[in-house]
Coordinates of C-alpha atoms in Angstrom, one line a residue:
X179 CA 6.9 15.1 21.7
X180 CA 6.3 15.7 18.1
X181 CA 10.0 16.2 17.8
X182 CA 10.3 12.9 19.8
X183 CA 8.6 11.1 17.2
X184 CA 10.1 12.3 14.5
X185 CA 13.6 11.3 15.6
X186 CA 12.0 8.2 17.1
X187 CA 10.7 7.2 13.2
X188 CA 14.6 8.2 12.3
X189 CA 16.2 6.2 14.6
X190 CA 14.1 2.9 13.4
X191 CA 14.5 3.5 10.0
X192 CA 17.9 4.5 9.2
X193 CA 19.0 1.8 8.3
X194 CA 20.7 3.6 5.5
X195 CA 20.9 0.3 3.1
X196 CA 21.9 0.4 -0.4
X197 CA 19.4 -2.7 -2.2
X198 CA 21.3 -5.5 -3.8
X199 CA 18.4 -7.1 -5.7
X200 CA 18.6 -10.8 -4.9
X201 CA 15.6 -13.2 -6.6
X202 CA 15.2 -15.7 -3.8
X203 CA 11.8 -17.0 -4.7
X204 CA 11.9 -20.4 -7.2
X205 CA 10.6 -19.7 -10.8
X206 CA 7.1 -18.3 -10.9
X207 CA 4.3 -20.9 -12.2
X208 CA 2.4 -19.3 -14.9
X209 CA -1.5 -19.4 -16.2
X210 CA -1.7 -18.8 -19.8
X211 CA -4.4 -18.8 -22.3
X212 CA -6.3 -19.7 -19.3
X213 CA -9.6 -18.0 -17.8
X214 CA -9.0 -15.9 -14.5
X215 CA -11.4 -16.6 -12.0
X216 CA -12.1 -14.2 -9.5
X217 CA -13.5 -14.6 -5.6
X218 CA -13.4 -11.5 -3.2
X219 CA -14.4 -10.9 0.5
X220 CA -14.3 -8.3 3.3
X221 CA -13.3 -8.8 7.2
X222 CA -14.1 -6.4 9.7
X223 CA -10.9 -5.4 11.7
X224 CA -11.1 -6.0 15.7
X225 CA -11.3 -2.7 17.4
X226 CA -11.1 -2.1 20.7
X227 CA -12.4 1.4 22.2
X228 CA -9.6 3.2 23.9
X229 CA -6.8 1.1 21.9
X230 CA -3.9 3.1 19.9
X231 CA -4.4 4.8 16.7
X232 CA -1.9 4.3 14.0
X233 CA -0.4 7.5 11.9
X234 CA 0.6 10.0 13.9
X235 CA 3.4 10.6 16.3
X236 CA 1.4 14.4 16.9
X237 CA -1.3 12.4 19.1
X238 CA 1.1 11.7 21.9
X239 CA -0.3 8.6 22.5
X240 CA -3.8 9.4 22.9
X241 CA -5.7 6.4 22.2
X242 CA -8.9 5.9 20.3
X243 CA -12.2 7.4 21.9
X244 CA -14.5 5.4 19.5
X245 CA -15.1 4.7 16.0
X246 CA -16.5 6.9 13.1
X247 CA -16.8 4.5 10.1
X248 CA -15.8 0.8 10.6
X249 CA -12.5 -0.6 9.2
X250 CA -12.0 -3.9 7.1
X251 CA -9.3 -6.5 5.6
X252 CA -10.3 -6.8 2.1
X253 CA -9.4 -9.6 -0.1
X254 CA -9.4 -11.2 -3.8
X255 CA -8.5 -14.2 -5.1
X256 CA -7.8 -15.2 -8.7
X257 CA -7.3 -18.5 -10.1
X258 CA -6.6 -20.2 -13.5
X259 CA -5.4 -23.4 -14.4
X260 CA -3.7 -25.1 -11.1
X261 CA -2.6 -20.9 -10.3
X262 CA -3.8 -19.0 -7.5
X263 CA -2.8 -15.6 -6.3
X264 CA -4.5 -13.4 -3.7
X265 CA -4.6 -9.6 -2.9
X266 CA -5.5 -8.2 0.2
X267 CA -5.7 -3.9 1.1
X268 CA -6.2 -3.6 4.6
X269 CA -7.4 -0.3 6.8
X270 CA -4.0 -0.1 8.5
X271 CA -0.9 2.5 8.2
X272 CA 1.8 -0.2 7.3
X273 CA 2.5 -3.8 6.5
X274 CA 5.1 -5.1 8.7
X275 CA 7.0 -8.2 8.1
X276 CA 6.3 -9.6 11.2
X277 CA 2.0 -8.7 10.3
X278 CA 2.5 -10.1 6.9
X279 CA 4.7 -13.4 8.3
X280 CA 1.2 -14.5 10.7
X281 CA -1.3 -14.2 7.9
X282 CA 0.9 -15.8 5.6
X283 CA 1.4 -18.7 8.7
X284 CA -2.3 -18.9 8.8
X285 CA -2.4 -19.3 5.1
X286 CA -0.3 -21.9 4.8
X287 CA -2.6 -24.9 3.6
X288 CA -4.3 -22.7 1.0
X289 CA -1.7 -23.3 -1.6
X290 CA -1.1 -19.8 -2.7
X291 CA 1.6 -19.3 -5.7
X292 CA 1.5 -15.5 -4.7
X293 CA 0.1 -12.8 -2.4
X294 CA 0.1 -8.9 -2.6
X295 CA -0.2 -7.6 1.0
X296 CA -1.0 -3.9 1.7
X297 CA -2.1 -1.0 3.6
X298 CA -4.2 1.8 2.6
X299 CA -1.7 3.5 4.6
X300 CA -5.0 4.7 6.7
X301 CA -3.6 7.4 9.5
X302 CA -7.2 6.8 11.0
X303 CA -6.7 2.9 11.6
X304 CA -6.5 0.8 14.4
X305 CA -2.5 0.7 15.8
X306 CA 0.0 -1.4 18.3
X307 CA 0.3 -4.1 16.0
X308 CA 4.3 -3.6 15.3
X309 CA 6.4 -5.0 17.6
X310 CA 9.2 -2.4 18.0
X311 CA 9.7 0.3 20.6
X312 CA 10.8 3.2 18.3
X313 CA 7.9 2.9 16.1
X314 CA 5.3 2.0 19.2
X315 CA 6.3 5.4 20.2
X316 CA 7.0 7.3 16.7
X317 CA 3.3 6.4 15.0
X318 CA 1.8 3.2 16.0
X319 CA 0.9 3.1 19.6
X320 CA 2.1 0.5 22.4
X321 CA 2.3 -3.1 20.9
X322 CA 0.0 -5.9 22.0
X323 CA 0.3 -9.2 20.2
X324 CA -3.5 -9.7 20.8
X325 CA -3.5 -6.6 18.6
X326 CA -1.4 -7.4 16.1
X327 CA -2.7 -11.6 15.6
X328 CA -6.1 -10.2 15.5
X329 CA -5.4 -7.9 12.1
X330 CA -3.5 -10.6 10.7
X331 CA -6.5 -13.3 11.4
X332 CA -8.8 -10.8 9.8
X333 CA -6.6 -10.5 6.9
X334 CA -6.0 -14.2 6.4
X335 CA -9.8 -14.9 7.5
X336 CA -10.8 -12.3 4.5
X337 CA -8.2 -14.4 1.8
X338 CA -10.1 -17.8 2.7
X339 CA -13.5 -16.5 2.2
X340 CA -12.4 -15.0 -1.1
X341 CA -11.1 -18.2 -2.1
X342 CA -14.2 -19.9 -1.1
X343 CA -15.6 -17.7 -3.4
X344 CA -14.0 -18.3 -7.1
X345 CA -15.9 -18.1 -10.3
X346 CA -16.1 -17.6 -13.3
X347 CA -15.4 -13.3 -14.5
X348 CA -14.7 -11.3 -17.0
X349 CA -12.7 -8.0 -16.7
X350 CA -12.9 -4.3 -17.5
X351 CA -11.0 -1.6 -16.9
X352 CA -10.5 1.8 -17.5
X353 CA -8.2 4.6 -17.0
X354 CA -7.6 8.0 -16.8
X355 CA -5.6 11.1 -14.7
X356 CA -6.9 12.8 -12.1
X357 CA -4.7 15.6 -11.0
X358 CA -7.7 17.6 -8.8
X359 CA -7.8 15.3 -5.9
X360 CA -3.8 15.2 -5.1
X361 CA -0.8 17.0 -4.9
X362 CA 3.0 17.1 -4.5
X363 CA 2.4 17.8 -0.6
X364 CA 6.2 19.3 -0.3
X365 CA 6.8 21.2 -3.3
X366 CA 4.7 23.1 -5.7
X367 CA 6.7 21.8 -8.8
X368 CA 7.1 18.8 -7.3
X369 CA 6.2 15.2 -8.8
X370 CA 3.4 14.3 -9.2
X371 CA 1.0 11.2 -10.6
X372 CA -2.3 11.6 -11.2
X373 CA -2.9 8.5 -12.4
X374 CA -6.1 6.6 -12.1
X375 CA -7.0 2.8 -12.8
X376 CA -10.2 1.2 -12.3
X377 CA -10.6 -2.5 -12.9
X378 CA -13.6 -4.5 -12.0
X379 CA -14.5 -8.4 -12.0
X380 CA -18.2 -9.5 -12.8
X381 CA -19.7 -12.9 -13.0
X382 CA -21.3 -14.5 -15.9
X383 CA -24.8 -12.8 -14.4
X384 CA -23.3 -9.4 -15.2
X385 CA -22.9 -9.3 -10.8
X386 CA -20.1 -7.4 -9.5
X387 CA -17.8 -10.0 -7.9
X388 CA -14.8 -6.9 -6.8
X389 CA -13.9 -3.6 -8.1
X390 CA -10.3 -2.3 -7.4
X391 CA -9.1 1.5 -7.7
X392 CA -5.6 2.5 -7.6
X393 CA -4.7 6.4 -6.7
X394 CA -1.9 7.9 -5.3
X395 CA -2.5 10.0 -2.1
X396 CA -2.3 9.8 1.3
X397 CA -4.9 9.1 3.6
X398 CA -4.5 12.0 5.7
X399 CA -7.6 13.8 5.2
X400 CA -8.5 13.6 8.9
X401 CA -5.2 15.2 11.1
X402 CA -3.9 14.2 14.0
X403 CA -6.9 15.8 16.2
X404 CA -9.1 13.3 14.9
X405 CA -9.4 9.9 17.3
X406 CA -11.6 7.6 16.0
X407 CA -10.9 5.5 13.9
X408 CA -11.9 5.9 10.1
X409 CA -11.1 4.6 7.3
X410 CA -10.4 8.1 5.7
X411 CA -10.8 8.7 2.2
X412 CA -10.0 4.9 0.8
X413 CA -12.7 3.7 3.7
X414 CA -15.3 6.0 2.4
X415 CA -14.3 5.0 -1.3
X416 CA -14.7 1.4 -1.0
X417 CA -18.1 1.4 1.1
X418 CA -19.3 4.0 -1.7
X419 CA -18.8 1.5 -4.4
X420 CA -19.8 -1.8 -2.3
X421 CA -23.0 0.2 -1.8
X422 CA -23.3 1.5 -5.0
X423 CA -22.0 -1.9 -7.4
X424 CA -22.2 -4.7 -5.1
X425 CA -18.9 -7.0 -4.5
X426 CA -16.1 -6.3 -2.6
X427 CA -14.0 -3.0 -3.5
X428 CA -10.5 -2.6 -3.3
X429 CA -8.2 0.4 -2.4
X430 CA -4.2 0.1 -3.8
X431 CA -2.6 3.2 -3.1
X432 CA 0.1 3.9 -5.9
X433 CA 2.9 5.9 -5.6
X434 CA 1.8 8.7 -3.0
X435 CA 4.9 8.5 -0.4
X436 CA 5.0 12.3 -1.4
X437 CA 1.3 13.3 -2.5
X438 CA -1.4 15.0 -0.8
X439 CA -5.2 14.3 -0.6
X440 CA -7.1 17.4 -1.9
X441 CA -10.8 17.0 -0.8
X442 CA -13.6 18.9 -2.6
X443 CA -14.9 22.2 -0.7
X444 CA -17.7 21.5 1.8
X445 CA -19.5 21.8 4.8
X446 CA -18.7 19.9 8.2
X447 CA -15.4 18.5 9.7
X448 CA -12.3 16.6 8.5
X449 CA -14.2 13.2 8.8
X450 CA -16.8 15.1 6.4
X451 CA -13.9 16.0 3.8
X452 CA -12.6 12.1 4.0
X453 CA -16.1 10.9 3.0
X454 CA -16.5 13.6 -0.2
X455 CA -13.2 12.5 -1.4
X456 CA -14.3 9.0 -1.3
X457 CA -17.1 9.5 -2.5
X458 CA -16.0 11.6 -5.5
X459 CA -13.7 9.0 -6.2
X460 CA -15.7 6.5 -5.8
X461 CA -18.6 8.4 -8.8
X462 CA -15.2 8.6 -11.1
X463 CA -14.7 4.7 -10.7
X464 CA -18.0 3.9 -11.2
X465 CA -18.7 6.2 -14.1
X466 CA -15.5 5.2 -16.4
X467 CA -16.3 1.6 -15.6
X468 CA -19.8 2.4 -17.2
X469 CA -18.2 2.5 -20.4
X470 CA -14.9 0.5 -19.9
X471 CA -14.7 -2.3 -22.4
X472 CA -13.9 -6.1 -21.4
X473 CA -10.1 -6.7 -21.3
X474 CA -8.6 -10.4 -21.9
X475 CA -8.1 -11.8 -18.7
X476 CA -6.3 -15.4 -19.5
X477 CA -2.7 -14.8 -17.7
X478 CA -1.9 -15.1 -14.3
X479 CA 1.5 -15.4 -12.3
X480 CA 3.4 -13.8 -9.6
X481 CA 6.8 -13.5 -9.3
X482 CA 8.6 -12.6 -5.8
X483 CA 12.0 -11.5 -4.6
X484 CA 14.1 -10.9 -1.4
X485 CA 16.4 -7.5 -1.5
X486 CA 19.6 -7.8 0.7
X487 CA 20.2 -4.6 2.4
X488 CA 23.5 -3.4 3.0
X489 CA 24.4 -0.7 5.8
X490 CA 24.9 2.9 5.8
X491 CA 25.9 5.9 8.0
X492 CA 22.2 7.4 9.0
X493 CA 24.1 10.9 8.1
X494 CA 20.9 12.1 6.3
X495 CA 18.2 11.7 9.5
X496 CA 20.9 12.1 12.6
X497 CA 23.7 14.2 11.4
X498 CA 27.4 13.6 11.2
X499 CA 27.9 14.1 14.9
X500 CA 25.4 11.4 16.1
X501 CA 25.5 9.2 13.2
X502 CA 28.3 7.2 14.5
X503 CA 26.4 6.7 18.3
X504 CA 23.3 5.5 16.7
X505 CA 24.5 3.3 14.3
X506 CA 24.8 0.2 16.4
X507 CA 21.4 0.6 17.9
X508 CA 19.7 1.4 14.2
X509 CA 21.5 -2.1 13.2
X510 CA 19.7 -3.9 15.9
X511 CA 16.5 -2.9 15.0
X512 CA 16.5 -3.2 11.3
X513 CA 16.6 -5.8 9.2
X514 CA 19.1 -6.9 6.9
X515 CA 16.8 -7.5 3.7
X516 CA 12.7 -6.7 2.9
X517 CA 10.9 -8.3 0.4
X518 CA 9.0 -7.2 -3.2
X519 CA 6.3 -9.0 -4.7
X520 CA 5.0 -8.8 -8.5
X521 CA 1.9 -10.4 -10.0
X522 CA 0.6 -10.7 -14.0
X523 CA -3.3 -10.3 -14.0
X524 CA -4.9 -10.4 -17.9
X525 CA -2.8 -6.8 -18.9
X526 CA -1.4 -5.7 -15.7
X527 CA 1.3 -6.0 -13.9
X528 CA 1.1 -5.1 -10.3
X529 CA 4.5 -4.8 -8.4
X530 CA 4.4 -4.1 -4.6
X531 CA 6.7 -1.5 -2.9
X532 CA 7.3 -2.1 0.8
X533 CA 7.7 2.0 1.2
X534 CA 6.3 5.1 0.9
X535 CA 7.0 5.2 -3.0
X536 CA 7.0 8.5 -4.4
X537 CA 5.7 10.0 -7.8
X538 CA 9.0 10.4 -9.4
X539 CA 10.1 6.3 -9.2
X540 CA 6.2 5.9 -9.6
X541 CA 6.5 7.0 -13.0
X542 CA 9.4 5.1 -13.9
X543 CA 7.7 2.2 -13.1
X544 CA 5.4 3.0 -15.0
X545 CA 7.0 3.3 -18.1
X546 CA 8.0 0.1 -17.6
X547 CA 5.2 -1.0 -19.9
X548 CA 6.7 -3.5 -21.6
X549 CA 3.0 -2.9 -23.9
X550 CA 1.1 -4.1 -20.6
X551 CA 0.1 -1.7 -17.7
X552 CA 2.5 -1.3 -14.5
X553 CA 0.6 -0.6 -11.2
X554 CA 3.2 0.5 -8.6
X555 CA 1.7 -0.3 -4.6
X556 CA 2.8 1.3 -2.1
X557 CA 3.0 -0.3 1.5
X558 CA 3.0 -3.5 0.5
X559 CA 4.4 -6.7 1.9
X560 CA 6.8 -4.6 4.1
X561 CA 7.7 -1.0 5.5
X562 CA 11.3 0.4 5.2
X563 CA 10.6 4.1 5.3
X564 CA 10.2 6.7 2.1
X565 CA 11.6 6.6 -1.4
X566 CA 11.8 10.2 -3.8
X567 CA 13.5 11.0 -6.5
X568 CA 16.9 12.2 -5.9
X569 CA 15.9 15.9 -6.5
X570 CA 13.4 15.9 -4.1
X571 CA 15.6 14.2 -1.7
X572 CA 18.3 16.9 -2.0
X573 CA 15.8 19.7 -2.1
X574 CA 15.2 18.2 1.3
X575 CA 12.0 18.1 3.4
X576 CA 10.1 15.3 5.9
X577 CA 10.0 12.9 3.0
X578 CA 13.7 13.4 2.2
X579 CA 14.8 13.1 6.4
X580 CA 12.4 9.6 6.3
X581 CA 14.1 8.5 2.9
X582 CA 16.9 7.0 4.9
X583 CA 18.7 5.2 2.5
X584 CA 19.6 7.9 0.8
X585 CA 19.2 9.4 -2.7
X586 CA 19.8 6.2 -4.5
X587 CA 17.4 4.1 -3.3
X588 CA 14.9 5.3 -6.4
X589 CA 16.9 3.9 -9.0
X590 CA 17.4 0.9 -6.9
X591 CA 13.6 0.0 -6.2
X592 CA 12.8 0.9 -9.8
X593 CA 15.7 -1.3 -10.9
X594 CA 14.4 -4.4 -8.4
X595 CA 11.0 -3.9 -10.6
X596 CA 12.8 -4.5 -13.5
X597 CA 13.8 -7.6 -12.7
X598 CA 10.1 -8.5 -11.3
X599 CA 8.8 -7.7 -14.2
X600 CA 11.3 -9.8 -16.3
X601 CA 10.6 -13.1 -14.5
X602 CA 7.0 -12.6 -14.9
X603 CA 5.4 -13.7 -18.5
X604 CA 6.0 -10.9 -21.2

């Protein structure tokens, strides 16, 4: 069966595309010299006991048997001038178009110039929301619509009670690297990027209106044995700083498509080992934002573009033998173009990666500086499968067989930022 899944998670995603960067989105409207204001809430997502899991093909199926910790939608809007963007980081393994298409249908009347979508890429989160066979069976559980419209009203629930929440802020942030809680999870001399931002929004009272954190590892602390459902390290990481700060806390996950949570050493289960890595991440965040100076925060825009795919042989997940007998069927069940969405905040720019983004692009893009900061995120606004540098894809591996559009598909995503970044203000 684990075979099975593997194969199964093939089979969907090789579409073996080259990306032709296509800007389909009319010019971005711009804030400038304006003050950001900032609104943030959290939605508790619906959970049904004995529903699927999302995350792991190595379950079999197995649904839920309860919940550990609970899971959430959570959301922030900024404003300035007549601009409004939103970001939301939801408790989930992936966005899919289809997921992201209903919240952005129940969105409609809010107005929204643009909108960051993504997943903590939680392996502990609530499943069947993907409407696809392959991946119902690969990671995700058996679909149910009821499943999948009741995340997406939680999301788009959690963006309107943000917005119904704007102020006035100010912003610091701080950053630093933090190579002890991940690692390249293939190769010992792998990539990897330890870097850490933390950011947080506080109201002219000095109260925390939303804190966000952006790391690069995967949330698979708790293994495939586990099943309830947990927010994993991110889940314990927000609720430590809500409970800790006040406001609403944020995880982005960065570039981790190929970098490994390392826990700290202690007693107990996996669930356990989630919650101290959370927690330790969470007493990092708070203590460099102790000391993090205000940072201007008069710019806002987002910029978003729609990347044609175009078709290759799945050689690299199915061989040359069965490349040609699958082919047809991969075409009918991918689609011909995803989606990539960049936003200006104050000093940051934050440009979305619908993929498990890897450390070697993730440092490319971030030395795009351009003299602001460049916050890759993961998962966001789409899934098309993993993206490594080309010498971990030829060294080979699970991330290489997922990367299914072969070893070029780095310079292409970072290339697609690029642009992004150019239609966004300098």
């Amino acid at each position: 069966m684990r075979l099975f899944g593997l194969v199964a998670i093939g089979v969907l995603l090789a579409s073996c595309r080259i990306a032709v960067m296509t800007v389909a989105e009319p010019a971005p409207r711009r804030a400038i010299d304006a003050a950001v204001r900032c609104g943030a809430a959290r939605v508790a997502l619906p959970v049904l006991v004995g529903s699927p899991l999302g995350g792991y093909g190595a379950r079999h199926g197995v649904p839920n048997r309860g919940v550990r910790d609970p899971v959430f939608a959570r959301a922030i809007v900024l404003e300035a001038g007549d601009v409004r963007v939103a970001i939301a980081s939801v408790d989930i393994l992936l966005i899919s178009a289809d997921l992201r298409a209903h919240v952005c249908a129940d969105l409609g009347s809010l107005g929204l110039d643009g909108f960051l979508l993504a997943a903590t890429h939680d392996h502990s989160g609530p499943g069947g929301f993907f409407d696809n066979a392959l991946a119902e069976a690969a990671a995700l559980g058996g679909f149910d619509a009821a499943r999948r419209d009741g995340i997406a009203r939680a999301i788009a629930d959690a963006v309107r009670d943000a917005a119904s929440r704007v102020r006035p802020s100010r912003l610091r942030l701080a950053m630093d690297s933090l190579p002890q809680f991940a690692v390249n999870r293939r190769f010992r001399n792998g990539p990897t990027d330890p870097s850490f931002l933390a950011l947080d929004w506080r109201d002219d009272d000095g109260a925390t209106i939303a804190t966000i954190v952006s790391y690069a590892a995967h949330p698979t602390v708790q293994g495939p044995k586990n099943l309830l459902v947990s927010g994993d390290f991110p889940g314990a990481l927000c609720r430590t700083i809500e409970a800790r700060a006040g406001g609403v806390a944020l995880f982005l996950n960065a570039a981790a498509g190929d970098q490994g949570p390392v826990a700290p050493p202690g007693p107990g289960d996996d669930g356990d080992a989630a919650a101290r890595l959370g927690e330790a991440l969470a007493s990092a965040t708070l203590y460099r934002l102790s000391f993090a100076p205000e940072v201007p925060c008069d710019t806002l825009a987002a910029a978003r573009a729609t990347m044609q795919l175009a078709s290759r042989e799945p050689r690299s997940s199915v061989g040359y033998t069965l490349a040609p007998l699958v082919h047809p069927l991969i075409a009918s069940l991918t689609p011909d173009e995803t989606t990539m969405t960049a936003l200006a905040i104050g000093p940051m720019r934050l440009v979305g990666f619908p993929c498990d983004f890897g450390a070697g692009p993730g440092k490319e893009v971030r030395a795009l500086r351009r003299g602001r900061w460049v916050i890759p995120v993961s998962y966001a606004d789409d899934y098309i499968g993993y993206c490594v540098d080309e010498r971990s894809y030829r060294r080979g591996g699970y991330e290489a067989m997922l990367s299914f559009y072969g070893p070029g598909l780095d310079a292409d995503l970072v290339d697609a930022a690029d642009a992004l970044l150019d239609a966004l203000p300098p």
